[in-house]
XYZ file of C-alpha atoms in Angstrom:
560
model
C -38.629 -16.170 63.670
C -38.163 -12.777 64.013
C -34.939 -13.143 65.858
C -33.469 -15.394 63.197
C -34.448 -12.770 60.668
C -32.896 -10.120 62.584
C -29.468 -11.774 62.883
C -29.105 -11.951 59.019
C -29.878 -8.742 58.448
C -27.452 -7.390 60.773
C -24.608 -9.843 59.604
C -24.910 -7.555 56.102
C -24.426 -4.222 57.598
C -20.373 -2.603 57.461
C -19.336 -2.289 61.041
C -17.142 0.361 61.364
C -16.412 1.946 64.756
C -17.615 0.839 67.990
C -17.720 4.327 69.273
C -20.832 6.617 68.464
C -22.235 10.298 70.069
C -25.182 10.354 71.785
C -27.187 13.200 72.811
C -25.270 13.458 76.135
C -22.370 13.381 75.110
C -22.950 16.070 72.157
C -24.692 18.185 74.613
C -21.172 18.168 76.964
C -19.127 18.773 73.562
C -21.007 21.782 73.265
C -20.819 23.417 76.948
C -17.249 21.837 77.666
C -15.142 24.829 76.416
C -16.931 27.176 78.908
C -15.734 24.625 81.800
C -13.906 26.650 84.840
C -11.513 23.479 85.190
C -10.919 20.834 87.692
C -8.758 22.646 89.853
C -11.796 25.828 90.349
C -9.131 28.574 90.717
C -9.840 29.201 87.825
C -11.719 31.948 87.535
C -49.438 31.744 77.976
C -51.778 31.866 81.412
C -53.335 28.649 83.155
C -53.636 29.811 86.447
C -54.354 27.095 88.923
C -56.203 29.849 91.360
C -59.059 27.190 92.539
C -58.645 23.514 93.058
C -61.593 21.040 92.670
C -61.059 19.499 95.562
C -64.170 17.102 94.678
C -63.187 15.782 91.361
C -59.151 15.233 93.397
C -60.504 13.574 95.806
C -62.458 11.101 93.767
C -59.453 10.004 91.945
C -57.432 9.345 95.427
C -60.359 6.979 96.718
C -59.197 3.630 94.735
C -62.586 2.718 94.386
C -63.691 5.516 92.103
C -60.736 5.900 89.807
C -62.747 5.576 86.677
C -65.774 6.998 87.887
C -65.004 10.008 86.167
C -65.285 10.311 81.854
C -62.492 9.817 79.889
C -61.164 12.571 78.543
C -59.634 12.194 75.097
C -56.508 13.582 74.616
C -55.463 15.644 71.661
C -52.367 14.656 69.802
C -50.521 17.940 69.616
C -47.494 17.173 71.558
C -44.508 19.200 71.143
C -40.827 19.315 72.892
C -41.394 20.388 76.676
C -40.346 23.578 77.918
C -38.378 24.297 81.128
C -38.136 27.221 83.037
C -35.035 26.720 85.134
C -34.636 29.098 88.236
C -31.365 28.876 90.583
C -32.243 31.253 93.577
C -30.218 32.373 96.379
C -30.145 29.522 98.808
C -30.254 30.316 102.585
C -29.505 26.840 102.829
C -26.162 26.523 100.922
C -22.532 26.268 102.438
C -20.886 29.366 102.404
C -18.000 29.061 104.936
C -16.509 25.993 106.526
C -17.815 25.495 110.081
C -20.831 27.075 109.239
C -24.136 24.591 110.918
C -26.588 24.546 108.109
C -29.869 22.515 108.811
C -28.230 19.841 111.320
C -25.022 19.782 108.751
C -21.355 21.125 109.774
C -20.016 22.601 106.348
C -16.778 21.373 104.988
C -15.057 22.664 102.166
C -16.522 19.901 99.501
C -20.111 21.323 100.544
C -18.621 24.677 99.301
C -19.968 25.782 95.632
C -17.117 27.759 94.043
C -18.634 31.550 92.569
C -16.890 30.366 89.366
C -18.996 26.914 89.141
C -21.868 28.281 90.399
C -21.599 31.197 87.035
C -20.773 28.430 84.788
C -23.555 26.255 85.950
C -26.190 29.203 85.386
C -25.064 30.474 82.125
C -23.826 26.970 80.326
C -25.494 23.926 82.073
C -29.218 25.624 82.707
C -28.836 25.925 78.595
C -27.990 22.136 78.388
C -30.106 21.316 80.933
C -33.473 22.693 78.655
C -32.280 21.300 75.835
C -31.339 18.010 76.599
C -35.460 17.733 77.926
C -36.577 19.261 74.881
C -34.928 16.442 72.729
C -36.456 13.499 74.699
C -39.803 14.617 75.974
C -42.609 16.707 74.283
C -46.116 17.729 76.394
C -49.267 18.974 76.017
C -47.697 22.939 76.434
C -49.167 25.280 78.433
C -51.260 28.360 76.866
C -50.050 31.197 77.627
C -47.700 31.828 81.187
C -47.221 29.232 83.660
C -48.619 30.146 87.056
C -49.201 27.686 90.153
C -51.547 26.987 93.314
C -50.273 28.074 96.924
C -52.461 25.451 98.406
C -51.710 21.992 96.484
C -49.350 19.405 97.242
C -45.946 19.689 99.068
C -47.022 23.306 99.332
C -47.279 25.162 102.516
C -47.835 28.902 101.021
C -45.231 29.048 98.992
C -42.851 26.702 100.234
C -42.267 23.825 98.680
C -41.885 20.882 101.943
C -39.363 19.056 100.283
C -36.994 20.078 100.302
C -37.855 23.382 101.897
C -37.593 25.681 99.759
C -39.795 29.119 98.669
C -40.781 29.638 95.449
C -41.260 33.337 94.160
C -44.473 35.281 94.971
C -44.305 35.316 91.089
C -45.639 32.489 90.214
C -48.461 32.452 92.226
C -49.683 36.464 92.017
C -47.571 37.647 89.556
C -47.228 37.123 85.675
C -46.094 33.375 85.969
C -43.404 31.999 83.159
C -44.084 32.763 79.490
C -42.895 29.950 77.135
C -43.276 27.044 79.835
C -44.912 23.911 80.536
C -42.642 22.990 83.893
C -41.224 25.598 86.827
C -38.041 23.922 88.161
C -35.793 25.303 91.182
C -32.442 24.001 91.152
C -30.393 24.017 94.332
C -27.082 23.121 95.172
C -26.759 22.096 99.138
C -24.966 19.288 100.557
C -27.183 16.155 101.538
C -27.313 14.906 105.171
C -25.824 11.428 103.624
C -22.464 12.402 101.897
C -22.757 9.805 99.307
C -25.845 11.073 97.507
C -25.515 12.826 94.645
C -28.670 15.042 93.968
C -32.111 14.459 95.094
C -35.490 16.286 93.680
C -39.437 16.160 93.992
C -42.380 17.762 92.574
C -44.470 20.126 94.296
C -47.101 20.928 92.466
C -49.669 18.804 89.811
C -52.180 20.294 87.568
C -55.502 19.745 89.204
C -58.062 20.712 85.601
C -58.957 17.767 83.904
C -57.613 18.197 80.507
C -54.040 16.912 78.789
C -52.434 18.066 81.912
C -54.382 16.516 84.979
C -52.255 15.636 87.131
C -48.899 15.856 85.590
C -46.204 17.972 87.848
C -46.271 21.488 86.778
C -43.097 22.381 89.208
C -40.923 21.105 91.215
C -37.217 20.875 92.645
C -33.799 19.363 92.328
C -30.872 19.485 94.397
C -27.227 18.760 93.166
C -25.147 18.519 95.671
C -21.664 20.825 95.696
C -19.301 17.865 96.465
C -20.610 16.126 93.040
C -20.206 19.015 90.809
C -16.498 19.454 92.193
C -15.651 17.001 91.451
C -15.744 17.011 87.906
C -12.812 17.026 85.773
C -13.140 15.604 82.134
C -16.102 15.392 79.758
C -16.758 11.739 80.823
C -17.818 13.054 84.294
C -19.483 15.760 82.714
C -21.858 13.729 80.830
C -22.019 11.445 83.731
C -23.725 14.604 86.087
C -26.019 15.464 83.120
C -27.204 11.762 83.210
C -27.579 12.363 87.127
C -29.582 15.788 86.215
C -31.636 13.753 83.828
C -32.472 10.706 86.216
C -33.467 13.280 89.122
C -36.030 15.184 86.437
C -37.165 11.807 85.975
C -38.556 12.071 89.757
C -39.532 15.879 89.549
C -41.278 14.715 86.445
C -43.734 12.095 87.969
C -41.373 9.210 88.305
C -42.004 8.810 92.129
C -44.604 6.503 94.083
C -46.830 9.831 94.641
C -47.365 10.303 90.869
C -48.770 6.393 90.064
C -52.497 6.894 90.845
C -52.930 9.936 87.981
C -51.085 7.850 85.283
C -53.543 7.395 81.977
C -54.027 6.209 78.688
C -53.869 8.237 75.662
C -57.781 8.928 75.739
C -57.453 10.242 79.254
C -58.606 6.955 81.281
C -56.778 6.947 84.817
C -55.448 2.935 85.117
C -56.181 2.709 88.457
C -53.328 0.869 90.982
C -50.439 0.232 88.847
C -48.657 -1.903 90.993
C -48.816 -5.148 90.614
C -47.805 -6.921 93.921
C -46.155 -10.370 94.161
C -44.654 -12.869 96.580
C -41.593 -13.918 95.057
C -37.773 -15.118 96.409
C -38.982 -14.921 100.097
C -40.409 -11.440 100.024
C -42.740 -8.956 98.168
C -42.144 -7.528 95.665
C -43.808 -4.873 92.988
C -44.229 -4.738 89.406
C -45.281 -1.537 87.231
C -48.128 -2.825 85.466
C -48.516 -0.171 82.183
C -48.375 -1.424 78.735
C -45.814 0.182 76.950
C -43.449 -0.801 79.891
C -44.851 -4.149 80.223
C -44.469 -4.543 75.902
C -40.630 -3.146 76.758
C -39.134 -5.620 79.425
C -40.830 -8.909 77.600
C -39.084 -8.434 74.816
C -36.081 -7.242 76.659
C -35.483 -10.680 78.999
C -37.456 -12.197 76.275
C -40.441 -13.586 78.859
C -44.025 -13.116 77.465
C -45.052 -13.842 81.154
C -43.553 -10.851 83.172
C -46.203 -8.709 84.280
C -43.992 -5.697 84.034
C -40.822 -4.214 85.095
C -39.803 -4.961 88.992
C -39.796 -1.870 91.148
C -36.555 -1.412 93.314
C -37.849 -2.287 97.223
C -34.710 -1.001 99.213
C -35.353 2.728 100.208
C -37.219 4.874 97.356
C -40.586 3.664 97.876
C -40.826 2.009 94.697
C -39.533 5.112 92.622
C -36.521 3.301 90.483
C -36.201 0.155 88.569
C -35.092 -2.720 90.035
C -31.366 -2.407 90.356
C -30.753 -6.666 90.859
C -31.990 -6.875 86.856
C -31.484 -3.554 85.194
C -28.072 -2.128 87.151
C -26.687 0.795 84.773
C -30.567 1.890 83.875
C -30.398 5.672 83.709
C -33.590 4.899 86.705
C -32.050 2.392 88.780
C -31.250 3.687 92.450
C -27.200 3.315 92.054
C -25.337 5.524 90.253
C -22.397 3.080 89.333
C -19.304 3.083 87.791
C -20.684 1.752 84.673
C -22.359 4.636 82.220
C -26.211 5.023 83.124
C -28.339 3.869 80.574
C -31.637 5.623 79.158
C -32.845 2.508 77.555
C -36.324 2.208 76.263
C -37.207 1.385 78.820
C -37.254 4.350 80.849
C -38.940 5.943 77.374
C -41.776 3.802 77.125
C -42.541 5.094 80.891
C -42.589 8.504 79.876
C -45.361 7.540 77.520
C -47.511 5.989 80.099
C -47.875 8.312 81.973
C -50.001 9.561 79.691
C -48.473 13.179 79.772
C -45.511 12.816 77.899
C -44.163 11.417 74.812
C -41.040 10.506 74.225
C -37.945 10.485 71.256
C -37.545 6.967 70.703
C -34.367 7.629 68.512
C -32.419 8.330 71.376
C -32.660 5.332 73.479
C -29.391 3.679 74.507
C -28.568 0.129 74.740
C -29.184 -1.551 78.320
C -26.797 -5.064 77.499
C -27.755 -5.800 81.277
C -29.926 -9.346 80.748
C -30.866 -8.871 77.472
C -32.780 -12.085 76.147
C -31.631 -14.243 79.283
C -34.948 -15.415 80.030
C -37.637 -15.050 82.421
C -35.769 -16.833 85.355
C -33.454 -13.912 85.018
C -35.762 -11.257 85.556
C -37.827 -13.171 88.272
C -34.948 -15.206 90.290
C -31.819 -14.578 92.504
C -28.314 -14.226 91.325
C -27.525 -17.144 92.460
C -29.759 -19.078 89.731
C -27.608 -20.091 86.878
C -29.037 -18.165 84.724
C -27.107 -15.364 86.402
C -23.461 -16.617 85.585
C -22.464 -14.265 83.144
C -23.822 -11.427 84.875
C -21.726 -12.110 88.239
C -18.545 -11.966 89.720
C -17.211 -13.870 92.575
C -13.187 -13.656 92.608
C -13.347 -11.103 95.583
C -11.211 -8.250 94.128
C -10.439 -9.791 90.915
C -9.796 -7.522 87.951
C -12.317 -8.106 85.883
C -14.147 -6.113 82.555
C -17.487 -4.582 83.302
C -20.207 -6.018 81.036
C -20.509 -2.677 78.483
C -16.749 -3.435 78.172
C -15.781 0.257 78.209
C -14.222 0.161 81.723
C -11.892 -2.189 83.988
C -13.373 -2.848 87.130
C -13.297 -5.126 90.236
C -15.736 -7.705 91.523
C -17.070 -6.182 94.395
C -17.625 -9.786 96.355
C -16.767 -9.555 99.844
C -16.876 -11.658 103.157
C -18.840 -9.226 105.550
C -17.644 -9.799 109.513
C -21.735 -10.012 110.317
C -24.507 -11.846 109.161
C -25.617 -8.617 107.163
C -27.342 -10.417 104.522
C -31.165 -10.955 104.634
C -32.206 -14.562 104.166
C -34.143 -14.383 100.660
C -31.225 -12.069 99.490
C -28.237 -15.311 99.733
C -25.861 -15.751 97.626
C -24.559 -18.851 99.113
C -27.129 -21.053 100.860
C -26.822 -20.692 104.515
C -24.011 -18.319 104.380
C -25.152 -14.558 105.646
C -21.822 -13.005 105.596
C -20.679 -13.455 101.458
C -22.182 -11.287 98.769
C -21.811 -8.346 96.799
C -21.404 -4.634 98.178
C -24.673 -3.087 97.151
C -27.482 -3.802 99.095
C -30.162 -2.571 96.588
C -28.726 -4.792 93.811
C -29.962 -7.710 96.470
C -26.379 -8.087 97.298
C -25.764 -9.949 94.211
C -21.690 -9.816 93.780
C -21.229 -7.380 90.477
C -18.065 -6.711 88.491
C -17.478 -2.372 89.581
C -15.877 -0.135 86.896
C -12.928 1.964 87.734
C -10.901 2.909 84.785
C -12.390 3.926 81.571
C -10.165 2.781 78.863
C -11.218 5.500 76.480
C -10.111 8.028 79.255
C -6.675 6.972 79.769
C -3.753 7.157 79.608
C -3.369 3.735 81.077
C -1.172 1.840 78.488
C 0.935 -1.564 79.515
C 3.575 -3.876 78.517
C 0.844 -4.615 75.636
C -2.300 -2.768 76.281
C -3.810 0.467 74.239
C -5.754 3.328 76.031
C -7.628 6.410 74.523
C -9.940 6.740 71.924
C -11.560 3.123 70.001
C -9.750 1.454 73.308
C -12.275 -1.495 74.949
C -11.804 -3.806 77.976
C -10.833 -7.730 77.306
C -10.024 -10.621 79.116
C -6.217 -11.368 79.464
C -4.252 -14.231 81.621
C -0.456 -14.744 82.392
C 0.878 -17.667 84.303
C -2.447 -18.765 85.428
C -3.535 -15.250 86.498
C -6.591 -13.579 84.986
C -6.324 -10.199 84.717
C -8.095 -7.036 82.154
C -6.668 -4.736 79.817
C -7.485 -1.542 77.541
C -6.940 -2.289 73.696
C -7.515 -0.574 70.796
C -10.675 -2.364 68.408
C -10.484 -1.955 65.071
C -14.459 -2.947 63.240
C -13.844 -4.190 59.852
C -16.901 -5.418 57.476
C -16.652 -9.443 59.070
C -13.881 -9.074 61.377
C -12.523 -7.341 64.791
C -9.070 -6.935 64.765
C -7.418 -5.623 68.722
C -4.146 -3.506 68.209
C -1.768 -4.442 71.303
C 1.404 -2.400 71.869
C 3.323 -5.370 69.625
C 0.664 -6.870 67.444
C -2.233 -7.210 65.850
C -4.605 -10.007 66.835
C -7.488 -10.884 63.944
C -10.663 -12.479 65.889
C -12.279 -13.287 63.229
C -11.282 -17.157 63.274
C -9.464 -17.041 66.265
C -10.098 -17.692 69.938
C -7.164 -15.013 71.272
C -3.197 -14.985 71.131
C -0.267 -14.879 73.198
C 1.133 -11.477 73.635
C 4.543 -10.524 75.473
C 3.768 -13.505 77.702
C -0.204 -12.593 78.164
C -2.907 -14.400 76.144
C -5.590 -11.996 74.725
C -8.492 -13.487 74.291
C -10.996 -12.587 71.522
C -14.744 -11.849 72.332
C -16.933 -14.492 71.822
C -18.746 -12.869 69.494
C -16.405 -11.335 67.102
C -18.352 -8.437 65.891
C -21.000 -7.784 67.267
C -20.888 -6.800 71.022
C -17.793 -4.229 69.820
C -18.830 -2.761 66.850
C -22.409 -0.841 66.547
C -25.144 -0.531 63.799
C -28.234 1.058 63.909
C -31.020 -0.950 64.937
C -34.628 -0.523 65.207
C -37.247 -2.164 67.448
C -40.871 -1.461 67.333
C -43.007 -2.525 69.706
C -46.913 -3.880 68.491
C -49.606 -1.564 69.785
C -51.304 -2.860 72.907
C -54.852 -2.776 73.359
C -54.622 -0.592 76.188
C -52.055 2.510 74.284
C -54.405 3.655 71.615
C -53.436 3.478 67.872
C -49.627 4.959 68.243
C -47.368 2.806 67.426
C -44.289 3.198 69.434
C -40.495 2.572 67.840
C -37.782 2.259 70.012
C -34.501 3.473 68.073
C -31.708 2.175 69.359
C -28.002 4.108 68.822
C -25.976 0.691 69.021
C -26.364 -2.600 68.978
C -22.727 -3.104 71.047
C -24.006 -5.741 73.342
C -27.486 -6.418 71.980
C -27.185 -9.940 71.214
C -26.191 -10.646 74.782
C -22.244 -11.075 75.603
C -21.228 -14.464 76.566
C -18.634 -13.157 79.030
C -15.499 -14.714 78.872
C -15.950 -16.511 81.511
């Protein structure tokens, strides 16, 4: 009933534009102008001092997890600070040839003085702000100060990666005006195709609000990644990269799970939920604002909560086979990375943070397909519209803001693990990425706002979206402009007009454009509110999940 409802009150609201700002991409209007350019020639005091080693310990045996008292919470939460320090790195790339920790420098691993200056003065700035518009603490009285002798600490060395933090913060003063210590380096990784990596390396060991929640810890962008930028798009694509890595420093990694509580202070125990499903294990996060989140998302009342990625990561990310262009899913693809509600209603139960629930994004990625979606292989039907398998084929990606490619290929080995087939008894055909279970995806490549990239009849730049087009048999994709009227879409072509709002498409200089499905709807955004019912287990907040656009919400049939 509540679905029904929803449609009708949606059909009533003007539709516009399909294109709308969101806090990453406001942030990157704001620091752009300082930009060096793409070519780069251009030129408070809780001091941890004592651990209780006795009341840490009790909460690592499994047994005793809620031996101890709960300790309730108070509600004071307020946008989180971040003190942001970019040392000196002994371990950076200064020259090429130079033999760094088992890696031979090339230039890519090289971090310009120009970049490096513009990364200090403008991104640290955007950096701090972009946290303190999603996430609010518990803040820290007075200056921040740490423990030499707790976790991923040897003195004052944080293991990994090694790195030494300043005498400072152990002996000294501390930070004033901080709840979190991060160090941010920028050395190349031993596997050239990451982009940044990060940990935490310390936790607050007092119980109290912040037991257990990471008071410091590290990121690491790599130099190849941040040269490589050269419009805003890939600028707001690296501060989505710096935002999924403070995800990890945060307490979004498998290390973190066993001091996640409820809002009066309870520790839940073992969140995982383990399961034997498509021929393997597998591992659920079993929290309840999470667990509220992906029901409604696939629409299954039965999931026990969102499916933990089980390639590499030790169960850090979200399941990239059913949530892809999540901000937390291992793969940075093509596609823009998400931060659905998804990754928001984690935040909050974790019991340290809460989150801004105004600016979750849409995740289009399975909405309402069911719960053999979220629990089966791509090669269920309930998978069709998410797929690809025309190897090479150009093709839209689902958010429609990019042509892509279906990344399907025939592999000369039986690569392909059993419970991970695409095709019954055929170990050599599947999609590229492993972690996405090898399930054949459509890959993004050209962004039609981005262009230019116009055609015999296609329209690139700014209000410009991907659709389905065919010529003598041949399917192919093209940028057009969309115009949102009250009850209609309307796509500008280089000769005409095309009105979808009765019509299934029309031929165009020899190409047929076809319409969306759905003419309005998946193109042309509202606002649109979700709020999900208070579980037993979350206390009496009541937690609304804002979403900036509905583009996509009522799932896309795909055109094929």
């Amino acid at each position: 009933m509540f679905r029904v409802i929803l449609l009708v009150v949606l059909a009533l609201v003007p539709l516009l534009s399909h294109t709308q700002e969101t806090l990453f991409s406001r942030l990157v209007n704001e620091v752009w102008p300082h930009y060096p350019g793409s070519t780069l020639e251009r030129q408070n005091n809780v001091h941890i001092s004592q651990p209780i080693y006795q009341e840490y310990n009790m909460l690592r045996n499994s047994s005793k997890r809620n031996a101890l008292p709960p300790y309730i919470l108070p509600r004071n939460f307020e946008p989180m600070r971040l003190w942001i320090e970019v040392p000196d790195d002994e371990l950076a790339c200064t020259e090429v040839g130079q033999e760094i920790n088992g890696i031979t420098c090339q230039e890519k691993d090289i971090l310009p003085a120009n970049l490096r200056v513009f990364i200090v003065e403008y991104m640290v700035p955007i950096y701090k702000k972009l946290i303190a518009n999603i996430i609010s603490v518990h803040r820290v009285e007075g200056n921040l100060l740490l423990d030499r002798n707790f976790y991923n600490m040897v003195g004052s060395t944080c293991v990994f990666p090694m790195v030494n933090i300043p005498d400072d913060m152990f002996f000294g003063s501390g930070k004033e005006n901080s709840d979190y210590y991060l160090l941010l380096i920028m050395r190349p990784d031993h596997n050239e195709y990451v982009l940044a990596s990060a940990a935490p390396c310390q936790y607050g060991i007092y119980r109290g609000p912040m037991f257990g929640r990471p008071l410091a810890g590290i990121i690491n962008l790599t130099p190849g990644n941040l040269r490589s930028i050269e419009t805003k798009l890939e600028m707001e694509h690296h501060l989505r990269i710096f935002f999924h890595e403070i995800m990890h420093a945060l307490g979004f990694t498998y290390s973190s799970y066993e001091f996640f509580h409820d809002r009066n202070g309870r520790i839940y125990g073992d969140i995982l939920f383990e399961s034997f499903e498509r021929g393997h294990i597998i591992k659920y996060m079993d929290m309840p604002s999470v667990r509220d989140w992906i029901r409604w998302h696939f629409n299954c009342s039965t999931l026990p909560g969102p499916e933990l990625e089980d390639y590499g990561g030790r169960f850090s990310h979200w399941e990239e086979r059913i949530f892809y262009n999540e901000i937390m899913t291992p793969v940075t693809d093509e596609m823009r990375p998400v931060l659905s509600g998804l990754t928001l209603a984690f935040l909050d139960d974790t019991g340290w943070y809460l989150s801004n629930k105004s600016v979750a994004e849409t995740l289009s990625f399975g909405f309402n397909e069911g719960c053999d979606f979220a629990t089966k292989h791509c090669n269920h039907n309930s998978w069709k519209k998410h797929i690809c398998q025309h190897t090479g084929r150009q093709e839209c990606t689902l958010d429609h803001e990019r042509i892509g490619f279906c990344d399907a290929i025939n592999y000369s080995e039986e690569v392909i693990p059993t419970y991970y087939l695409f095709i019954p008894g055929n170990k050599t055909y599947g999609g590229s990425n492993e972690y996405a279970d090898y399930c054949p995806r459509v890959s993004g490549s050209i962004v039609c706002e981005h262009g230019p990239i116009n055609t015999v009849i296609g329209l690139s730049g700014q209000g410009s979206q991907c659709l389905q087009t065919s010529s003598n048999g041949n399917f192919d994709a093209e940028c057009f402009k969309i115009v949102c009227l009250e009850d209609s879409l309307t796509i500008v072509t280089q000769a005409q007009n095309i009105d979808c709002s009765s019509g299934f498409g029309d031929l165009v200089e020899g190409y047929f454009v076809y319409c969306p499905h759905n003419a309005t709807l998946p193109f042309c955004p509202v606002d649109y509110t979700y709020i999900i019912p208070p579980s037993e287990n979350s206390g009496n907040i009541q937690i609304c999940f804002n979403m900036t656009t509905i583009i996509l919400m009522i799932t896309i049939y795909l055109l094929f």
